[in-house]
Amino acid sequence: MLGMLRGHVYIRAFVFILAGVTFQVSRDQAGLTWENYQQGIELWRRCKRIRSPYLGQDLELYPKKKFIGYAGMDQATVDLLTKGKSRIDMKESARWGYAMYITDNPAMAKFFSEWIKADAFGANAKTYVCALWARDGDLFNSIGKIWVPELGDLQTDNKHWDKAKTAWSQEDRDRRVAHWGVKTPYILFSRHHWMEDMPIPKNTRWNEMVVYPQIQDAMFLTYPMTHHQNEEKIKKAYVPFDQQIKTWNITVPDETWQDFKKHGEHFIKL
Ligand SMILES: *[C@@H]1O[C@H](CO)[C@@H](O)[C@H](O)[C@H]1NC(C)=O
């Protein structure tokens, strides 16, 4: 959102991602400077570098495809994503910002395919468990990844905040993540606390993976599953994201290791 104000170019500190376009936010009101212009161009280049073209839904068309995980989704999102398009749902709870929320556990994705009805879409909505793939596994591996501690001050409350505050908190998160050495665009991982009726033992946590719209649009494939397909996956073992820390090059800061330890989660530090 570039505009002119009394002869100076300024950038509005508002919605930073729309329709796959990334906007720089100028928080200090310094306007468009050579420095933030350069940062904007750099970010645009990093976004461009991770693009793998959408060739349709036939998995055979993607020789370097890689299976990633599962997500619960509503019909409107499924309709767009299965056409190679992008969608940001602003009604759903989004504690790490507007994004596609993926889990490794197909039973947890089933839980969320129901939970999002009460959260956003209504009891009669049609929802799905979807399987998510990366079009190009090498590109997926090369993207910056961060595992953040499950701390409230890092999170967004989009259900109670206006859009400007929500966008601002994404900026804050990006800065914290940059401080930990991972630049935007990145994929974010976190443990998630237990809630009533979740298919895991009480008071244990599980893994979530947060894929922001630029990355979803640049390299993801979405396949809605039937109830039967979902049940078959639930019967089988899956590889949890915490066992991918090395292969996927996930940056895990000390604060996160402390957060794991505090919850009695003894993941192996590689
Ligand atoms: C791993 O991630 C870090 C942080 O994003 C990055 O600096 C580094 O280049 C990555 N390594 C590989 C092999 O991709």
PDB file of C-alpha atoms and ligand atoms in Angstrom:
ATOM      1  CA  MET A   1       0.000   0.000   0.000  1.00  0.00           C
ATOM      2  CA  LEU A   2       2.095   2.835  -1.262  1.00  0.00           C
ATOM      3  CA  GLY A   3       0.686   6.336  -1.106  1.00  0.00           C
ATOM      4  CA  MET A   4       1.652   9.984  -1.141  1.00  0.00           C
ATOM      5  CA  LEU A   5       1.322  12.248   1.864  1.00  0.00           C
ATOM      6  CA  ARG A   6       2.437  15.867   1.617  1.00  0.00           C
ATOM      7  CA  GLY A   7       4.890  14.968  -1.069  1.00  0.00           C
ATOM      8  CA  HIS A   8       6.417  12.054   0.827  1.00  0.00           C
ATOM      9  CA  VAL A   9       5.922   8.448  -0.016  1.00  0.00           C
ATOM     10  CA  TYR A  10       4.620   6.523   2.977  1.00  0.00           C
ATOM     11  CA  ILE A  11       3.644   2.947   3.563  1.00  0.00           C
ATOM     12  CA  ARG A  12       0.607   2.221   5.656  1.00  0.00           C
ATOM     13  CA  ALA A  13       1.118   0.002   8.652  1.00  0.00           C
ATOM     14  CA  PHE A  14      -1.858  -2.163   7.929  1.00  0.00           C
ATOM     15  CA  VAL A  15      -2.570  -5.466   6.265  1.00  0.00           C
ATOM     16  CA  PHE A  16       0.774  -6.789   5.124  1.00  0.00           C
ATOM     17  CA  ILE A  17      -0.253  -9.768   3.065  1.00  0.00           C
ATOM     18  CA  LEU A  18      -3.095  -9.693   0.607  1.00  0.00           C
ATOM     19  CA  ALA A  19      -3.623 -11.847  -2.446  1.00  0.00           C
ATOM     20  CA  GLY A  20      -0.095 -13.211  -2.178  1.00  0.00           C
ATOM     21  CA  VAL A  21       1.478  -9.776  -2.308  1.00  0.00           C
ATOM     22  CA  THR A  22       3.747  -8.791   0.533  1.00  0.00           C
ATOM     23  CA  PHE A  23       3.787  -5.261   1.863  1.00  0.00           C
ATOM     24  CA  GLN A  24       6.471  -3.733   3.981  1.00  0.00           C
ATOM     25  CA  VAL A  25       5.317  -1.973   7.093  1.00  0.00           C
ATOM     26  CA  SER A  26       6.910   1.312   8.058  1.00  0.00           C
ATOM     27  CA  ARG A  27       6.376   1.547  11.803  1.00  0.00           C
ATOM     28  CA  ASP A  28       8.600   4.502  12.605  1.00  0.00           C
ATOM     29  CA  GLN A  29       6.755   6.705  10.093  1.00  0.00           C
ATOM     30  CA  ALA A  30      10.097   7.311   8.429  1.00  0.00           C
ATOM     31  CA  GLY A  31       8.386   6.549   5.150  1.00  0.00           C
ATOM     32  CA  LEU A  32      10.027   4.842   2.250  1.00  0.00           C
ATOM     33  CA  THR A  33      13.761   4.952   2.786  1.00  0.00           C
ATOM     34  CA  TRP A  34      16.549   3.387   0.746  1.00  0.00           C
ATOM     35  CA  GLU A  35      17.010   0.892   3.566  1.00  0.00           C
ATOM     36  CA  ASN A  36      13.439  -0.340   3.882  1.00  0.00           C
ATOM     37  CA  TYR A  37      13.084  -0.267   0.100  1.00  0.00           C
ATOM     38  CA  GLN A  38      16.051  -2.657  -0.080  1.00  0.00           C
ATOM     39  CA  GLN A  39      14.503  -4.832   2.653  1.00  0.00           C
ATOM     40  CA  GLY A  40      11.266  -4.948   0.670  1.00  0.00           C
ATOM     41  CA  ILE A  41      13.048  -6.005  -2.505  1.00  0.00           C
ATOM     42  CA  GLU A  42      15.019  -8.669  -0.592  1.00  0.00           C
ATOM     43  CA  LEU A  43      11.804 -10.069   0.887  1.00  0.00           C
ATOM     44  CA  TRP A  44      10.177 -10.098  -2.548  1.00  0.00           C
ATOM     45  CA  ARG A  45      13.198 -12.038  -3.912  1.00  0.00           C
ATOM     46  CA  ARG A  46      13.030 -14.602  -1.099  1.00  0.00           C
ATOM     47  CA  CYS A  47       9.318 -15.104  -1.806  1.00  0.00           C
ATOM     48  CA  LYS A  48      10.011 -15.545  -5.512  1.00  0.00           C
ATOM     49  CA  ARG A  49      12.773 -18.081  -4.855  1.00  0.00           C
ATOM     50  CA  ILE A  50      10.410 -20.505  -3.107  1.00  0.00           C
ATOM     51  CA  ARG A  51       7.841 -20.692  -5.914  1.00  0.00           C
ATOM     52  CA  SER A  52       7.114 -24.009  -7.558  1.00  0.00           C
ATOM     53  CA  PRO A  53       4.451 -23.663 -10.261  1.00  0.00           C
ATOM     54  CA  TYR A  54       1.000 -25.167  -9.726  1.00  0.00           C
ATOM     55  CA  LEU A  55       0.415 -27.748 -12.481  1.00  0.00           C
ATOM     56  CA  GLY A  56      -2.924 -29.140 -11.337  1.00  0.00           C
ATOM     57  CA  GLN A  57      -3.986 -31.738  -8.779  1.00  0.00           C
ATOM     58  CA  ASP A  58      -2.307 -34.804 -10.365  1.00  0.00           C
ATOM     59  CA  LEU A  59       0.482 -35.783  -7.922  1.00  0.00           C
ATOM     60  CA  GLU A  60       2.331 -37.519 -10.780  1.00  0.00           C
ATOM     61  CA  LEU A  61       3.124 -34.085 -12.208  1.00  0.00           C
ATOM     62  CA  TYR A  62       5.383 -33.317  -9.250  1.00  0.00           C
ATOM     63  CA  PRO A  63       8.434 -35.629  -9.267  1.00  0.00           C
ATOM     64  CA  LYS A  64       9.923 -33.945  -6.181  1.00  0.00           C
ATOM     65  CA  LYS A  65       6.708 -33.886  -4.145  1.00  0.00           C
ATOM     66  CA  LYS A  66       6.859 -34.430  -0.403  1.00  0.00           C
ATOM     67  CA  PHE A  67       4.081 -35.324   2.006  1.00  0.00           C
ATOM     68  CA  ILE A  68       3.834 -32.803   4.867  1.00  0.00           C
ATOM     69  CA  GLY A  69       0.757 -33.341   7.072  1.00  0.00           C
ATOM     70  CA  TYR A  70      -2.980 -32.859   7.624  1.00  0.00           C
ATOM     71  CA  ALA A  71      -5.375 -29.982   8.221  1.00  0.00           C
ATOM     72  CA  GLY A  72      -9.097 -29.499   8.850  1.00  0.00           C
ATOM     73  CA  MET A  73     -10.646 -27.123   6.279  1.00  0.00           C
ATOM     74  CA  ASP A  74     -13.990 -25.709   5.253  1.00  0.00           C
ATOM     75  CA  GLN A  75     -15.544 -26.175   1.810  1.00  0.00           C
ATOM     76  CA  ALA A  76     -14.775 -22.668   0.475  1.00  0.00           C
ATOM     77  CA  THR A  77     -11.078 -23.030   1.325  1.00  0.00           C
ATOM     78  CA  VAL A  78     -10.897 -26.515  -0.186  1.00  0.00           C
ATOM     79  CA  ASP A  79     -12.569 -25.238  -3.386  1.00  0.00           C
ATOM     80  CA  LEU A  80      -9.926 -22.542  -3.877  1.00  0.00           C
ATOM     81  CA  LEU A  81      -6.859 -24.489  -2.769  1.00  0.00           C
ATOM     82  CA  THR A  82      -7.681 -27.428  -5.048  1.00  0.00           C
ATOM     83  CA  LYS A  83      -7.637 -24.967  -7.968  1.00  0.00           C
ATOM     84  CA  GLY A  84      -4.142 -23.783  -7.057  1.00  0.00           C
ATOM     85  CA  LYS A  85      -5.456 -20.606  -5.472  1.00  0.00           C
ATOM     86  CA  SER A  86      -4.960 -19.093  -2.074  1.00  0.00           C
ATOM     87  CA  ARG A  87      -7.371 -18.162   0.689  1.00  0.00           C
ATOM     88  CA  ILE A  88      -6.942 -16.363   3.966  1.00  0.00           C
ATOM     89  CA  ASP A  89      -9.782 -17.111   6.318  1.00  0.00           C
ATOM     90  CA  MET A  90     -10.137 -14.268   8.783  1.00  0.00           C
ATOM     91  CA  LYS A  91     -12.922 -15.808  10.875  1.00  0.00           C
ATOM     92  CA  GLU A  92     -11.022 -18.790  12.225  1.00  0.00           C
ATOM     93  CA  SER A  93      -8.897 -18.498  15.344  1.00  0.00           C
ATOM     94  CA  ALA A  94      -5.325 -17.831  14.252  1.00  0.00           C
ATOM     95  CA  ARG A  95      -3.023 -17.610  17.241  1.00  0.00           C
ATOM     96  CA  TRP A  96       0.120 -17.457  15.094  1.00  0.00           C
ATOM     97  CA  GLY A  97      -1.478 -15.192  12.484  1.00  0.00           C
ATOM     98  CA  TYR A  98      -3.551 -15.839   9.356  1.00  0.00           C
ATOM     99  CA  ALA A  99      -2.250 -19.062   7.884  1.00  0.00           C
ATOM    100  CA  MET A 100      -2.899 -22.702   7.092  1.00  0.00           C
ATOM    101  CA  TYR A 101      -2.538 -24.718  10.321  1.00  0.00           C
ATOM    102  CA  ILE A 102      -1.191 -28.226   9.732  1.00  0.00           C
ATOM    103  CA  THR A 103      -0.663 -31.121  12.118  1.00  0.00           C
ATOM    104  CA  ASP A 104       1.267 -34.382  11.808  1.00  0.00           C
ATOM    105  CA  ASN A 105      -1.503 -36.405  13.526  1.00  0.00           C
ATOM    106  CA  PRO A 106      -4.486 -37.359  11.280  1.00  0.00           C
ATOM    107  CA  ALA A 107      -6.665 -37.846  14.394  1.00  0.00           C
ATOM    108  CA  MET A 108      -5.945 -34.270  15.495  1.00  0.00           C
ATOM    109  CA  ALA A 109      -6.828 -32.978  12.007  1.00  0.00           C
ATOM    110  CA  LYS A 110     -10.147 -34.855  12.334  1.00  0.00           C
ATOM    111  CA  PHE A 111     -10.736 -33.138  15.691  1.00  0.00           C
ATOM    112  CA  PHE A 112     -10.149 -29.736  14.048  1.00  0.00           C
ATOM    113  CA  SER A 113     -12.348 -30.480  11.037  1.00  0.00           C
ATOM    114  CA  GLU A 114     -15.190 -30.544  13.624  1.00  0.00           C
ATOM    115  CA  TRP A 115     -13.847 -27.814  15.910  1.00  0.00           C
ATOM    116  CA  ILE A 116     -13.721 -25.173  13.146  1.00  0.00           C
ATOM    117  CA  LYS A 117     -17.505 -25.488  12.733  1.00  0.00           C
ATOM    118  CA  ALA A 118     -18.120 -24.052  16.204  1.00  0.00           C
ATOM    119  CA  ASP A 119     -15.184 -21.647  15.853  1.00  0.00           C
ATOM    120  CA  ALA A 120     -16.092 -20.131  12.489  1.00  0.00           C
ATOM    121  CA  PHE A 121     -18.293 -21.887   9.956  1.00  0.00           C
ATOM    122  CA  GLY A 122     -21.423 -23.112  11.755  1.00  0.00           C
ATOM    123  CA  ALA A 123     -22.703 -26.563  12.759  1.00  0.00           C
ATOM    124  CA  ASN A 124     -24.018 -27.382   9.274  1.00  0.00           C
ATOM    125  CA  ALA A 125     -20.856 -26.467   7.390  1.00  0.00           C
ATOM    126  CA  LYS A 126     -19.153 -29.083   5.266  1.00  0.00           C
ATOM    127  CA  THR A 127     -15.563 -29.540   6.396  1.00  0.00           C
ATOM    128  CA  TYR A 128     -12.769 -31.914   5.434  1.00  0.00           C
ATOM    129  CA  VAL A 129      -9.548 -33.397   6.634  1.00  0.00           C
ATOM    130  CA  CYS A 130      -7.027 -32.569   3.920  1.00  0.00           C
ATOM    131  CA  ALA A 131      -3.645 -34.093   3.130  1.00  0.00           C
ATOM    132  CA  LEU A 132      -1.019 -31.441   2.395  1.00  0.00           C
ATOM    133  CA  TRP A 133       1.951 -31.942   0.109  1.00  0.00           C
ATOM    134  CA  ALA A 134       4.815 -29.698  -0.943  1.00  0.00           C
ATOM    135  CA  ARG A 135       5.176 -29.528  -4.735  1.00  0.00           C
ATOM    136  CA  ASP A 136       8.954 -29.605  -4.388  1.00  0.00           C
ATOM    137  CA  GLY A 137      10.553 -31.245  -1.366  1.00  0.00           C
ATOM    138  CA  ASP A 138      13.937 -29.574  -1.936  1.00  0.00           C
ATOM    139  CA  LEU A 139      12.330 -26.135  -1.918  1.00  0.00           C
ATOM    140  CA  PHE A 140      10.367 -27.082   1.188  1.00  0.00           C
ATOM    141  CA  ASN A 141      13.582 -28.116   2.955  1.00  0.00           C
ATOM    142  CA  SER A 142      15.274 -24.869   1.969  1.00  0.00           C
ATOM    143  CA  ILE A 143      12.622 -22.575   3.504  1.00  0.00           C
ATOM    144  CA  GLY A 144      13.468 -20.960   6.847  1.00  0.00           C
ATOM    145  CA  LYS A 145      11.742 -22.700   9.755  1.00  0.00           C
ATOM    146  CA  ILE A 146      11.402 -21.756  13.385  1.00  0.00           C
ATOM    147  CA  TRP A 147      10.083 -23.700  16.376  1.00  0.00           C
ATOM    148  CA  VAL A 148       8.742 -21.117  18.811  1.00  0.00           C
ATOM    149  CA  PRO A 149       7.957 -21.628  22.506  1.00  0.00           C
ATOM    150  CA  GLU A 150       4.206 -21.701  23.237  1.00  0.00           C
ATOM    151  CA  LEU A 151       4.148 -18.258  24.875  1.00  0.00           C
ATOM    152  CA  GLY A 152       1.181 -15.893  24.984  1.00  0.00           C
ATOM    153  CA  ASP A 153       3.202 -12.749  24.267  1.00  0.00           C
ATOM    154  CA  LEU A 154       4.247 -14.175  20.881  1.00  0.00           C
ATOM    155  CA  GLN A 155       0.665 -14.842  19.850  1.00  0.00           C
ATOM    156  CA  THR A 156      -2.161 -13.044  18.067  1.00  0.00           C
ATOM    157  CA  ASP A 157      -5.756 -12.814  19.311  1.00  0.00           C
ATOM    158  CA  ASN A 158      -7.467 -12.156  15.977  1.00  0.00           C
ATOM    159  CA  LYS A 159     -10.891 -12.985  17.484  1.00  0.00           C
ATOM    160  CA  HIS A 160     -10.730  -9.932  19.740  1.00  0.00           C
ATOM    161  CA  TRP A 161      -8.322  -7.559  17.996  1.00  0.00           C
ATOM    162  CA  ASP A 162      -8.929  -5.354  14.981  1.00  0.00           C
ATOM    163  CA  LYS A 163      -7.064  -6.026  11.737  1.00  0.00           C
ATOM    164  CA  ALA A 164      -4.430  -3.357  12.336  1.00  0.00           C
ATOM    165  CA  LYS A 165      -3.465  -4.796  15.724  1.00  0.00           C
ATOM    166  CA  THR A 166      -3.481  -8.292  14.250  1.00  0.00           C
ATOM    167  CA  ALA A 167      -1.161  -7.190  11.424  1.00  0.00           C
ATOM    168  CA  TRP A 168       1.055  -5.373  13.906  1.00  0.00           C
ATOM    169  CA  SER A 169       1.449  -8.486  16.036  1.00  0.00           C
ATOM    170  CA  GLN A 170       2.551 -10.432  12.934  1.00  0.00           C
ATOM    171  CA  GLU A 171       5.276  -7.824  12.509  1.00  0.00           C
ATOM    172  CA  ASP A 172       6.294  -8.315  16.136  1.00  0.00           C
ATOM    173  CA  ARG A 173       6.459 -12.064  15.615  1.00  0.00           C
ATOM    174  CA  ASP A 174       8.507 -11.679  12.422  1.00  0.00           C
ATOM    175  CA  ARG A 175      10.974  -9.530  14.353  1.00  0.00           C
ATOM    176  CA  ARG A 176      11.295 -12.066  17.165  1.00  0.00           C
ATOM    177  CA  VAL A 177      11.804 -14.834  14.620  1.00  0.00           C
ATOM    178  CA  ALA A 178      14.403 -12.708  12.747  1.00  0.00           C
ATOM    179  CA  HIS A 179      16.135 -12.193  16.084  1.00  0.00           C
ATOM    180  CA  TRP A 180      16.355 -16.006  16.316  1.00  0.00           C
ATOM    181  CA  GLY A 181      18.020 -16.022  12.887  1.00  0.00           C
ATOM    182  CA  VAL A 182      15.144 -16.933  10.543  1.00  0.00           C
ATOM    183  CA  LYS A 183      13.966 -14.476   7.899  1.00  0.00           C
ATOM    184  CA  THR A 184      10.501 -14.056   6.369  1.00  0.00           C
ATOM    185  CA  PRO A 185       8.990 -16.009   4.667  1.00  0.00           C
ATOM    186  CA  TYR A 186       9.327 -18.808   7.230  1.00  0.00           C
ATOM    187  CA  ILE A 187       7.294 -21.770   8.429  1.00  0.00           C
ATOM    188  CA  LEU A 188       6.481 -21.718  12.135  1.00  0.00           C
ATOM    189  CA  PHE A 189       6.185 -24.726  14.448  1.00  0.00           C
ATOM    190  CA  SER A 190       4.824 -24.854  17.974  1.00  0.00           C
ATOM    191  CA  ARG A 191       3.561 -27.258  20.564  1.00  0.00           C
ATOM    192  CA  HIS A 192      -0.147 -26.779  21.290  1.00  0.00           C
ATOM    193  CA  HIS A 193      -1.780 -27.237  24.683  1.00  0.00           C
ATOM    194  CA  TRP A 194      -4.455 -29.837  25.364  1.00  0.00           C
ATOM    195  CA  MET A 195      -8.165 -29.015  25.018  1.00  0.00           C
ATOM    196  CA  GLU A 196     -11.276 -31.036  25.946  1.00  0.00           C
ATOM    197  CA  ASP A 197     -11.982 -33.996  23.609  1.00  0.00           C
ATOM    198  CA  MET A 198      -8.634 -33.882  21.843  1.00  0.00           C
ATOM    199  CA  PRO A 199      -7.492 -37.379  20.798  1.00  0.00           C
ATOM    200  CA  ILE A 200      -4.375 -37.342  23.008  1.00  0.00           C
ATOM    201  CA  PRO A 201      -3.800 -37.960  26.736  1.00  0.00           C
ATOM    202  CA  LYS A 202      -5.016 -35.153  28.980  1.00  0.00           C
ATOM    203  CA  ASN A 203      -2.549 -32.300  29.531  1.00  0.00           C
ATOM    204  CA  THR A 204      -0.078 -33.474  26.903  1.00  0.00           C
ATOM    205  CA  ARG A 205       0.769 -31.235  23.975  1.00  0.00           C
ATOM    206  CA  TRP A 206       0.908 -31.898  20.226  1.00  0.00           C
ATOM    207  CA  ASN A 207       2.573 -30.371  17.152  1.00  0.00           C
ATOM    208  CA  GLU A 208       1.245 -27.659  14.909  1.00  0.00           C
ATOM    209  CA  MET A 209       2.863 -26.221  11.804  1.00  0.00           C
ATOM    210  CA  VAL A 210       1.870 -22.795  10.539  1.00  0.00           C
ATOM    211  CA  VAL A 211       2.131 -22.123   6.803  1.00  0.00           C
ATOM    212  CA  TYR A 212       1.561 -18.471   5.919  1.00  0.00           C
ATOM    213  CA  PRO A 213      -0.310 -17.595   2.686  1.00  0.00           C
ATOM    214  CA  GLN A 214       2.796 -16.734   0.623  1.00  0.00           C
ATOM    215  CA  ILE A 215       4.253 -20.187   1.240  1.00  0.00           C
ATOM    216  CA  GLN A 216       0.944 -22.017   0.874  1.00  0.00           C
ATOM    217  CA  ASP A 217       0.463 -20.279  -2.464  1.00  0.00           C
ATOM    218  CA  ALA A 218       4.065 -20.797  -3.591  1.00  0.00           C
ATOM    219  CA  MET A 219       4.409 -24.524  -3.003  1.00  0.00           C
ATOM    220  CA  PHE A 220       1.525 -26.423  -1.401  1.00  0.00           C
ATOM    221  CA  LEU A 221      -0.973 -28.959  -2.726  1.00  0.00           C
ATOM    222  CA  THR A 222      -4.249 -29.704  -0.926  1.00  0.00           C
ATOM    223  CA  TYR A 223      -6.197 -32.972  -1.157  1.00  0.00           C
ATOM    224  CA  PRO A 224      -9.503 -33.386   0.693  1.00  0.00           C
ATOM    225  CA  MET A 225      -9.801 -36.904   2.112  1.00  0.00           C
ATOM    226  CA  THR A 226     -12.867 -39.066   2.578  1.00  0.00           C
ATOM    227  CA  HIS A 227     -13.893 -40.089   6.076  1.00  0.00           C
ATOM    228  CA  HIS A 228     -12.666 -43.612   5.287  1.00  0.00           C
ATOM    229  CA  GLN A 229      -9.263 -42.415   4.069  1.00  0.00           C
ATOM    230  CA  ASN A 230      -8.879 -40.368   7.230  1.00  0.00           C
ATOM    231  CA  GLU A 231      -9.785 -43.368   9.437  1.00  0.00           C
ATOM    232  CA  GLU A 232      -7.242 -45.540   7.608  1.00  0.00           C
ATOM    233  CA  LYS A 233      -4.500 -42.963   8.274  1.00  0.00           C
ATOM    234  CA  ILE A 234      -5.523 -42.742  11.933  1.00  0.00           C
ATOM    235  CA  LYS A 235      -4.873 -46.494  12.297  1.00  0.00           C
ATOM    236  CA  LYS A 236      -1.294 -46.110  11.104  1.00  0.00           C
ATOM    237  CA  ALA A 237       1.781 -44.575  12.720  1.00  0.00           C
ATOM    238  CA  TYR A 238       2.919 -41.121  11.603  1.00  0.00           C
ATOM    239  CA  VAL A 239       6.215 -39.250  11.833  1.00  0.00           C
ATOM    240  CA  PRO A 240       5.818 -36.363  14.299  1.00  0.00           C
ATOM    241  CA  PHE A 241       7.226 -32.965  13.319  1.00  0.00           C
ATOM    242  CA  ASP A 242       9.600 -33.028  16.312  1.00  0.00           C
ATOM    243  CA  GLN A 243      11.439 -35.895  14.599  1.00  0.00           C
ATOM    244  CA  GLN A 244      11.982 -33.705  11.517  1.00  0.00           C
ATOM    245  CA  ILE A 245      13.933 -30.959  13.261  1.00  0.00           C
ATOM    246  CA  LYS A 246      17.180 -31.950  11.558  1.00  0.00           C
ATOM    247  CA  THR A 247      15.931 -33.058   8.124  1.00  0.00           C
ATOM    248  CA  TRP A 248      13.740 -29.981   7.701  1.00  0.00           C
ATOM    249  CA  ASN A 249      16.355 -27.614   9.180  1.00  0.00           C
ATOM    250  CA  ILE A 250      14.061 -26.215  11.877  1.00  0.00           C
ATOM    251  CA  THR A 251      15.742 -23.574  14.035  1.00  0.00           C
ATOM    252  CA  VAL A 252      15.020 -24.305  17.708  1.00  0.00           C
ATOM    253  CA  PRO A 253      16.064 -21.456  20.044  1.00  0.00           C
ATOM    254  CA  ASP A 254      17.027 -22.032  23.684  1.00  0.00           C
ATOM    255  CA  GLU A 255      13.701 -20.579  24.858  1.00  0.00           C
ATOM    256  CA  THR A 256      11.948 -23.384  22.965  1.00  0.00           C
ATOM    257  CA  TRP A 257      14.177 -26.113  24.452  1.00  0.00           C
ATOM    258  CA  GLN A 258      13.333 -24.692  27.885  1.00  0.00           C
ATOM    259  CA  ASP A 259       9.624 -24.735  26.993  1.00  0.00           C
ATOM    260  CA  PHE A 260       9.895 -28.431  25.952  1.00  0.00           C
ATOM    261  CA  LYS A 261      11.729 -29.259  29.171  1.00  0.00           C
ATOM    262  CA  LYS A 262       9.197 -27.416  31.344  1.00  0.00           C
ATOM    263  CA  HIS A 263       6.477 -29.646  29.845  1.00  0.00           C
ATOM    264  CA  GLY A 264       8.472 -32.865  30.256  1.00  0.00           C
ATOM    265  CA  GLU A 265       8.983 -33.239  26.488  1.00  0.00           C
ATOM    266  CA  HIS A 266      12.332 -34.855  25.920  1.00  0.00           C
ATOM    267  CA  PHE A 267      12.966 -34.245  22.244  1.00  0.00           C
ATOM    268  CA  ILE A 268      16.454 -35.040  21.082  1.00  0.00           C
ATOM    269  CA  LYS A 269      18.707 -32.054  20.523  1.00  0.00           C
ATOM    270  CA  LEU A 270      20.685 -32.711  17.345  1.00  0.00           C
TER     271      LEU A 270
HETATM  272  C1  LIG B   1      18.927 -23.678   7.817  1.00  0.00           C
HETATM  273  O1  LIG B   1      18.173 -22.581   8.332  1.00  0.00           O
HETATM  274  C2  LIG B   1      18.934 -21.432   8.646  1.00  0.00           C
HETATM  275  C3  LIG B   1      17.998 -20.403   9.253  1.00  0.00           C
HETATM  276  O2  LIG B   1      16.926 -20.095   8.401  1.00  0.00           O
HETATM  277  C4  LIG B   1      19.638 -20.908   7.376  1.00  0.00           C
HETATM  278  O3  LIG B   1      20.437 -19.792   7.700  1.00  0.00           O
HETATM  279  C5  LIG B   1      20.493 -22.028   6.774  1.00  0.00           C
HETATM  280  O4  LIG B   1      21.031 -21.588   5.551  1.00  0.00           O
HETATM  281  C6  LIG B   1      19.644 -23.285   6.542  1.00  0.00           C
HETATM  282  N1  LIG B   1      20.475 -24.387   6.106  1.00  0.00           N
HETATM  283  C7  LIG B   1      20.186 -25.123   5.025  1.00  0.00           C
HETATM  284  C8  LIG B   1      21.119 -26.248   4.750  1.00  0.00           C
HETATM  285  O5  LIG B   1      19.217 -24.900   4.299  1.00  0.00           O
END
